[in-house]
Amino acid sequence: MNKIERALISVTDKKGVVELAKELESLGIEIISTGGTAKVLREAGVKVVEISEVTGFPEILEGRVKTLHPHIHGGILFKRDNPEHVETIKKLQIKPIDLVVVNLYAFEKVVEKGGDLEEAIENIDIGGPTLLRASAKNFKYVTVVIDPEDYEKVLEEIRTYGNTTLKTRFELAKKVFALTSRYDRTILDYLSRFSV
């Protein structure tokens, strides 16, 4: 089991994220982050690498595109025990991302507050579900966390083993697919109220 070396943290729900990041940093784990999360972590004294430093590309289109990049998804999706994959990421200078902590834009809350169709559409998360699905698909090597309630368990395993167990990664991956399934269903149910 390889040691976790890099984490990507980008959360809407900031509960416990500062404590998580500080503990990861104390364990020697580099932290990549985006926008509001990076700002919160930096203000709390956590050293953060901006996503644009990793991609070499700025966030564009009012933040619609920031994590959709081979330097992010290649770092998540490569198989650590596949020599061809390892050679490819080395050749392209892509660094592994071993831990992904993401939760999604609160689409449901926007709808509940009575936001209009345009506002609702702007709150359909694209990068978040893509990061989550990529990480969950590659659970053999990558830990993905969507729920602050799982932070302590993940930290405990990293402290003990340098990584999480395969069993934990699999359970966390299943939580991701349950979430993304519900998320897409909520969007479909909302959009089904309209015709254009």
PDB file of C-alpha atoms in Angstrom:
ATOM      1  CA  MET A   1       0.000   0.000   0.000  1.00  0.00           C
ATOM      2  CA  ASN A   2       1.517   3.316  -1.110  1.00  0.00           C
ATOM      3  CA  LYS A   3       1.567   6.228   1.289  1.00  0.00           C
ATOM      4  CA  ILE A   4      -0.858   9.076   0.580  1.00  0.00           C
ATOM      5  CA  GLU A   5       1.229  12.005  -0.637  1.00  0.00           C
ATOM      6  CA  ARG A   6      -1.224  14.440  -2.241  1.00  0.00           C
ATOM      7  CA  ALA A   7      -4.806  15.424  -1.499  1.00  0.00           C
ATOM      8  CA  LEU A   8      -7.272  17.487  -3.480  1.00  0.00           C
ATOM      9  CA  ILE A   9      -9.767  19.305  -1.261  1.00  0.00           C
ATOM     10  CA  SER A  10     -12.683  21.284  -2.712  1.00  0.00           C
ATOM     11  CA  VAL A  11     -15.803  21.448  -0.582  1.00  0.00           C
ATOM     12  CA  THR A  12     -19.033  23.405  -0.404  1.00  0.00           C
ATOM     13  CA  ASP A  13     -19.654  22.158   3.154  1.00  0.00           C
ATOM     14  CA  LYS A  14     -16.639  23.534   5.060  1.00  0.00           C
ATOM     15  CA  LYS A  15     -17.474  21.695   8.308  1.00  0.00           C
ATOM     16  CA  GLY A  16     -14.266  20.206   9.736  1.00  0.00           C
ATOM     17  CA  VAL A  17     -12.235  20.928   6.594  1.00  0.00           C
ATOM     18  CA  VAL A  18      -9.651  23.147   8.309  1.00  0.00           C
ATOM     19  CA  GLU A  19      -8.964  20.531  10.985  1.00  0.00           C
ATOM     20  CA  LEU A  20      -8.740  17.825   8.312  1.00  0.00           C
ATOM     21  CA  ALA A  21      -6.306  19.837   6.186  1.00  0.00           C
ATOM     22  CA  LYS A  22      -4.120  20.757   9.165  1.00  0.00           C
ATOM     23  CA  GLU A  23      -3.854  17.107  10.173  1.00  0.00           C
ATOM     24  CA  LEU A  24      -3.073  16.016   6.604  1.00  0.00           C
ATOM     25  CA  GLU A  25      -0.418  18.716   6.378  1.00  0.00           C
ATOM     26  CA  SER A  26       1.125  17.548   9.659  1.00  0.00           C
ATOM     27  CA  LEU A  27       1.334  14.056   8.128  1.00  0.00           C
ATOM     28  CA  GLY A  28       3.371  15.453   5.223  1.00  0.00           C
ATOM     29  CA  ILE A  29       0.541  15.382   2.672  1.00  0.00           C
ATOM     30  CA  GLU A  30       0.524  18.123   0.032  1.00  0.00           C
ATOM     31  CA  ILE A  31      -2.837  19.852  -0.377  1.00  0.00           C
ATOM     32  CA  ILE A  32      -4.275  21.052  -3.682  1.00  0.00           C
ATOM     33  CA  SER A  33      -7.401  23.178  -3.515  1.00  0.00           C
ATOM     34  CA  THR A  34      -9.737  25.462  -5.423  1.00  0.00           C
ATOM     35  CA  GLY A  35     -11.395  28.841  -4.952  1.00  0.00           C
ATOM     36  CA  GLY A  36     -13.274  29.293  -1.695  1.00  0.00           C
ATOM     37  CA  THR A  37     -11.828  26.187  -0.049  1.00  0.00           C
ATOM     38  CA  ALA A  38      -8.258  27.304  -0.799  1.00  0.00           C
ATOM     39  CA  LYS A  39      -9.034  30.723   0.696  1.00  0.00           C
ATOM     40  CA  VAL A  40     -10.468  29.214   3.910  1.00  0.00           C
ATOM     41  CA  LEU A  41      -7.502  26.865   4.298  1.00  0.00           C
ATOM     42  CA  ARG A  42      -4.916  29.561   3.581  1.00  0.00           C
ATOM     43  CA  GLU A  43      -6.542  31.913   6.103  1.00  0.00           C
ATOM     44  CA  ALA A  44      -6.245  29.104   8.681  1.00  0.00           C
ATOM     45  CA  GLY A  45      -2.509  28.847   7.986  1.00  0.00           C
ATOM     46  CA  VAL A  46      -2.566  25.728   5.798  1.00  0.00           C
ATOM     47  CA  LYS A  47      -0.142  25.686   2.846  1.00  0.00           C
ATOM     48  CA  VAL A  48      -2.218  25.160  -0.290  1.00  0.00           C
ATOM     49  CA  VAL A  49      -1.307  24.582  -3.928  1.00  0.00           C
ATOM     50  CA  GLU A  50      -3.891  26.275  -6.170  1.00  0.00           C
ATOM     51  CA  ILE A  51      -5.466  24.034  -8.803  1.00  0.00           C
ATOM     52  CA  SER A  52      -4.236  26.429 -11.519  1.00  0.00           C
ATOM     53  CA  GLU A  53      -0.635  25.798 -10.388  1.00  0.00           C
ATOM     54  CA  VAL A  54      -1.180  22.081 -11.030  1.00  0.00           C
ATOM     55  CA  THR A  55      -2.942  22.470 -14.373  1.00  0.00           C
ATOM     56  CA  GLY A  56      -0.946  25.442 -15.643  1.00  0.00           C
ATOM     57  CA  PHE A  57      -4.302  26.863 -16.662  1.00  0.00           C
ATOM     58  CA  PRO A  58      -6.514  29.452 -14.923  1.00  0.00           C
ATOM     59  CA  GLU A  59     -10.056  28.821 -13.747  1.00  0.00           C
ATOM     60  CA  ILE A  60     -12.284  29.989 -16.597  1.00  0.00           C
ATOM     61  CA  LEU A  61     -15.918  30.692 -17.461  1.00  0.00           C
ATOM     62  CA  GLU A  62     -16.787  32.003 -13.976  1.00  0.00           C
ATOM     63  CA  GLY A  63     -15.380  28.857 -12.362  1.00  0.00           C
ATOM     64  CA  ARG A  64     -17.280  26.462 -14.635  1.00  0.00           C
ATOM     65  CA  VAL A  65     -13.939  24.951 -15.703  1.00  0.00           C
ATOM     66  CA  LYS A  66     -11.192  24.475 -13.143  1.00  0.00           C
ATOM     67  CA  THR A  67     -10.575  20.799 -12.331  1.00  0.00           C
ATOM     68  CA  LEU A  68     -11.394  19.283 -15.737  1.00  0.00           C
ATOM     69  CA  HIS A  69      -7.796  18.707 -16.788  1.00  0.00           C
ATOM     70  CA  PRO A  70      -5.454  15.731 -17.456  1.00  0.00           C
ATOM     71  CA  HIS A  71      -3.074  16.875 -14.698  1.00  0.00           C
ATOM     72  CA  ILE A  72      -5.945  16.363 -12.256  1.00  0.00           C
ATOM     73  CA  HIS A  73      -7.807  13.386 -13.681  1.00  0.00           C
ATOM     74  CA  GLY A  74      -4.652  11.617 -14.860  1.00  0.00           C
ATOM     75  CA  GLY A  75      -3.293  11.943 -11.306  1.00  0.00           C
ATOM     76  CA  ILE A  76      -6.467  10.350  -9.959  1.00  0.00           C
ATOM     77  CA  LEU A  77      -7.269   7.699 -12.575  1.00  0.00           C
ATOM     78  CA  PHE A  78      -3.953   6.041 -13.363  1.00  0.00           C
ATOM     79  CA  LYS A  79      -3.436   2.487 -12.109  1.00  0.00           C
ATOM     80  CA  ARG A  80      -0.491   2.556  -9.714  1.00  0.00           C
ATOM     81  CA  ASP A  81       0.450  -1.056 -10.527  1.00  0.00           C
ATOM     82  CA  ASN A  82       0.238  -0.707 -14.331  1.00  0.00           C
ATOM     83  CA  PRO A  83       3.737   0.031 -15.726  1.00  0.00           C
ATOM     84  CA  GLU A  84       2.302   1.654 -18.867  1.00  0.00           C
ATOM     85  CA  HIS A  85       0.104   3.992 -16.778  1.00  0.00           C
ATOM     86  CA  VAL A  86       3.032   4.846 -14.500  1.00  0.00           C
ATOM     87  CA  GLU A  87       5.291   5.543 -17.479  1.00  0.00           C
ATOM     88  CA  THR A  88       2.624   7.783 -19.059  1.00  0.00           C
ATOM     89  CA  ILE A  89       2.119   9.962 -16.011  1.00  0.00           C
ATOM     90  CA  LYS A  90       5.884  10.277 -15.493  1.00  0.00           C
ATOM     91  CA  LYS A  91       6.395  11.211 -19.142  1.00  0.00           C
ATOM     92  CA  LEU A  92       3.632  13.833 -18.939  1.00  0.00           C
ATOM     93  CA  GLN A  93       4.839  15.032 -15.503  1.00  0.00           C
ATOM     94  CA  ILE A  94       1.501  14.276 -13.867  1.00  0.00           C
ATOM     95  CA  LYS A  95       1.714  13.841 -10.108  1.00  0.00           C
ATOM     96  CA  PRO A  96      -0.486  11.284  -8.310  1.00  0.00           C
ATOM     97  CA  ILE A  97      -3.513  12.475  -6.353  1.00  0.00           C
ATOM     98  CA  ASP A  98      -4.209   9.885  -3.650  1.00  0.00           C
ATOM     99  CA  LEU A  99      -6.986  11.488  -1.611  1.00  0.00           C
ATOM    100  CA  VAL A 100      -9.954  13.469  -2.934  1.00  0.00           C
ATOM    101  CA  VAL A 101     -12.231  15.361  -0.533  1.00  0.00           C
ATOM    102  CA  VAL A 102     -15.127  16.904  -2.416  1.00  0.00           C
ATOM    103  CA  ASN A 103     -18.771  17.719  -1.853  1.00  0.00           C
ATOM    104  CA  LEU A 104     -21.145  19.152  -4.400  1.00  0.00           C
ATOM    105  CA  TYR A 105     -22.833  22.481  -5.099  1.00  0.00           C
ATOM    106  CA  ALA A 106     -26.029  22.557  -3.095  1.00  0.00           C
ATOM    107  CA  PHE A 107     -28.409  22.210  -6.061  1.00  0.00           C
ATOM    108  CA  GLU A 108     -31.241  21.007  -3.839  1.00  0.00           C
ATOM    109  CA  LYS A 109     -30.958  24.007  -1.502  1.00  0.00           C
ATOM    110  CA  VAL A 110     -31.105  26.447  -4.421  1.00  0.00           C
ATOM    111  CA  VAL A 111     -34.258  24.745  -5.696  1.00  0.00           C
ATOM    112  CA  GLU A 112     -35.826  24.655  -2.213  1.00  0.00           C
ATOM    113  CA  LYS A 113     -35.183  28.399  -1.823  1.00  0.00           C
ATOM    114  CA  GLY A 114     -37.211  28.972  -4.982  1.00  0.00           C
ATOM    115  CA  GLY A 115     -34.343  29.877  -7.304  1.00  0.00           C
ATOM    116  CA  ASP A 116     -35.301  30.225 -10.952  1.00  0.00           C
ATOM    117  CA  LEU A 117     -34.286  27.833 -13.726  1.00  0.00           C
ATOM    118  CA  GLU A 118     -31.194  29.843 -14.683  1.00  0.00           C
ATOM    119  CA  GLU A 119     -29.922  29.949 -11.097  1.00  0.00           C
ATOM    120  CA  ALA A 120     -30.619  26.237 -10.679  1.00  0.00           C
ATOM    121  CA  ILE A 121     -28.680  25.411 -13.845  1.00  0.00           C
ATOM    122  CA  GLU A 122     -25.689  27.433 -12.616  1.00  0.00           C
ATOM    123  CA  ASN A 123     -25.723  25.257  -9.491  1.00  0.00           C
ATOM    124  CA  ILE A 124     -25.454  21.982 -11.389  1.00  0.00           C
ATOM    125  CA  ASP A 125     -22.002  20.791 -10.368  1.00  0.00           C
ATOM    126  CA  ILE A 126     -19.878  19.400 -13.210  1.00  0.00           C
ATOM    127  CA  GLY A 127     -16.313  19.199 -11.896  1.00  0.00           C
ATOM    128  CA  GLY A 128     -17.362  17.840  -8.483  1.00  0.00           C
ATOM    129  CA  PRO A 129     -19.213  14.738  -9.718  1.00  0.00           C
ATOM    130  CA  THR A 130     -16.456  14.125 -12.271  1.00  0.00           C
ATOM    131  CA  LEU A 131     -13.790  14.185  -9.543  1.00  0.00           C
ATOM    132  CA  LEU A 132     -15.916  11.971  -7.317  1.00  0.00           C
ATOM    133  CA  ARG A 133     -16.697   9.404 -10.012  1.00  0.00           C
ATOM    134  CA  ALA A 134     -13.068   9.254 -11.170  1.00  0.00           C
ATOM    135  CA  SER A 135     -11.844   8.748  -7.601  1.00  0.00           C
ATOM    136  CA  ALA A 136     -14.526   6.174  -6.761  1.00  0.00           C
ATOM    137  CA  LYS A 137     -13.829   4.251  -9.980  1.00  0.00           C
ATOM    138  CA  ASN A 138     -10.159   4.046  -8.961  1.00  0.00           C
ATOM    139  CA  PHE A 139     -10.868   3.124  -5.314  1.00  0.00           C
ATOM    140  CA  LYS A 140      -8.185   0.435  -5.494  1.00  0.00           C
ATOM    141  CA  TYR A 141      -5.661   3.274  -5.213  1.00  0.00           C
ATOM    142  CA  VAL A 142      -7.545   6.487  -4.343  1.00  0.00           C
ATOM    143  CA  THR A 143      -9.470   7.473  -1.218  1.00  0.00           C
ATOM    144  CA  VAL A 144     -12.521   9.635  -1.857  1.00  0.00           C
ATOM    145  CA  VAL A 145     -14.399  11.420   0.929  1.00  0.00           C
ATOM    146  CA  ILE A 146     -17.733  13.221   0.551  1.00  0.00           C
ATOM    147  CA  ASP A 147     -18.910  13.341   4.159  1.00  0.00           C
ATOM    148  CA  PRO A 148     -17.223  15.258   7.023  1.00  0.00           C
ATOM    149  CA  GLU A 149     -18.395  12.426   9.299  1.00  0.00           C
ATOM    150  CA  ASP A 150     -15.775  10.214   7.590  1.00  0.00           C
ATOM    151  CA  TYR A 151     -12.834  12.568   8.143  1.00  0.00           C
ATOM    152  CA  GLU A 152     -11.739  11.107  11.472  1.00  0.00           C
ATOM    153  CA  LYS A 153     -11.861   7.478  10.309  1.00  0.00           C
ATOM    154  CA  VAL A 154      -9.792   8.355   7.230  1.00  0.00           C
ATOM    155  CA  LEU A 155      -7.271  10.300   9.333  1.00  0.00           C
ATOM    156  CA  GLU A 156      -7.004   7.462  11.829  1.00  0.00           C
ATOM    157  CA  GLU A 157      -6.137   4.983   9.075  1.00  0.00           C
ATOM    158  CA  ILE A 158      -3.635   7.366   7.455  1.00  0.00           C
ATOM    159  CA  ARG A 159      -1.948   7.895  10.827  1.00  0.00           C
ATOM    160  CA  THR A 160      -1.766   4.126  11.345  1.00  0.00           C
ATOM    161  CA  TYR A 161      -0.917   2.836   7.864  1.00  0.00           C
ATOM    162  CA  GLY A 162       0.076   5.882   5.799  1.00  0.00           C
ATOM    163  CA  ASN A 163      -3.033   5.215   3.703  1.00  0.00           C
ATOM    164  CA  THR A 164      -6.589   3.953   4.073  1.00  0.00           C
ATOM    165  CA  THR A 165      -7.503   0.283   3.820  1.00  0.00           C
ATOM    166  CA  LEU A 166      -8.964  -1.157   0.629  1.00  0.00           C
ATOM    167  CA  LYS A 167     -12.142  -1.985   2.567  1.00  0.00           C
ATOM    168  CA  THR A 168     -12.565   1.662   3.609  1.00  0.00           C
ATOM    169  CA  ARG A 169     -11.838   2.934   0.100  1.00  0.00           C
ATOM    170  CA  PHE A 170     -14.482   0.580  -1.318  1.00  0.00           C
ATOM    171  CA  GLU A 171     -17.109   1.658   1.229  1.00  0.00           C
ATOM    172  CA  LEU A 172     -16.358   5.332   0.535  1.00  0.00           C
ATOM    173  CA  ALA A 173     -16.582   4.702  -3.236  1.00  0.00           C
ATOM    174  CA  LYS A 174     -20.051   3.198  -2.828  1.00  0.00           C
ATOM    175  CA  LYS A 175     -21.136   6.319  -0.906  1.00  0.00           C
ATOM    176  CA  VAL A 176     -19.993   8.402  -3.872  1.00  0.00           C
ATOM    177  CA  PHE A 177     -22.092   6.505  -6.398  1.00  0.00           C
ATOM    178  CA  ALA A 178     -25.117   6.689  -4.085  1.00  0.00           C
ATOM    179  CA  LEU A 179     -24.617  10.464  -3.847  1.00  0.00           C
ATOM    180  CA  THR A 180     -24.080  11.113  -7.558  1.00  0.00           C
ATOM    181  CA  SER A 181     -27.084   8.952  -8.388  1.00  0.00           C
ATOM    182  CA  ARG A 182     -29.315  10.968  -6.011  1.00  0.00           C
ATOM    183  CA  TYR A 183     -27.823  14.229  -7.251  1.00  0.00           C
ATOM    184  CA  ASP A 184     -28.598  13.465 -10.906  1.00  0.00           C
ATOM    185  CA  ARG A 185     -32.101  12.256  -9.987  1.00  0.00           C
ATOM    186  CA  THR A 186     -32.762  15.529  -8.149  1.00  0.00           C
ATOM    187  CA  ILE A 187     -31.647  17.521 -11.189  1.00  0.00           C
ATOM    188  CA  LEU A 188     -33.801  15.427 -13.521  1.00  0.00           C
ATOM    189  CA  ASP A 189     -36.849  15.760 -11.255  1.00  0.00           C
ATOM    190  CA  TYR A 190     -36.412  19.543 -11.144  1.00  0.00           C
ATOM    191  CA  LEU A 191     -35.843  19.978 -14.886  1.00  0.00           C
ATOM    192  CA  SER A 192     -38.867  17.775 -15.619  1.00  0.00           C
ATOM    193  CA  ARG A 193     -41.096  20.567 -14.278  1.00  0.00           C
ATOM    194  CA  PHE A 194     -40.174  22.789 -17.231  1.00  0.00           C
ATOM    195  CA  SER A 195     -40.495  22.873 -20.971  1.00  0.00           C
ATOM    196  CA  VAL A 196     -38.591  25.192 -23.270  1.00  0.00           C
TER     197      VAL A 196
END
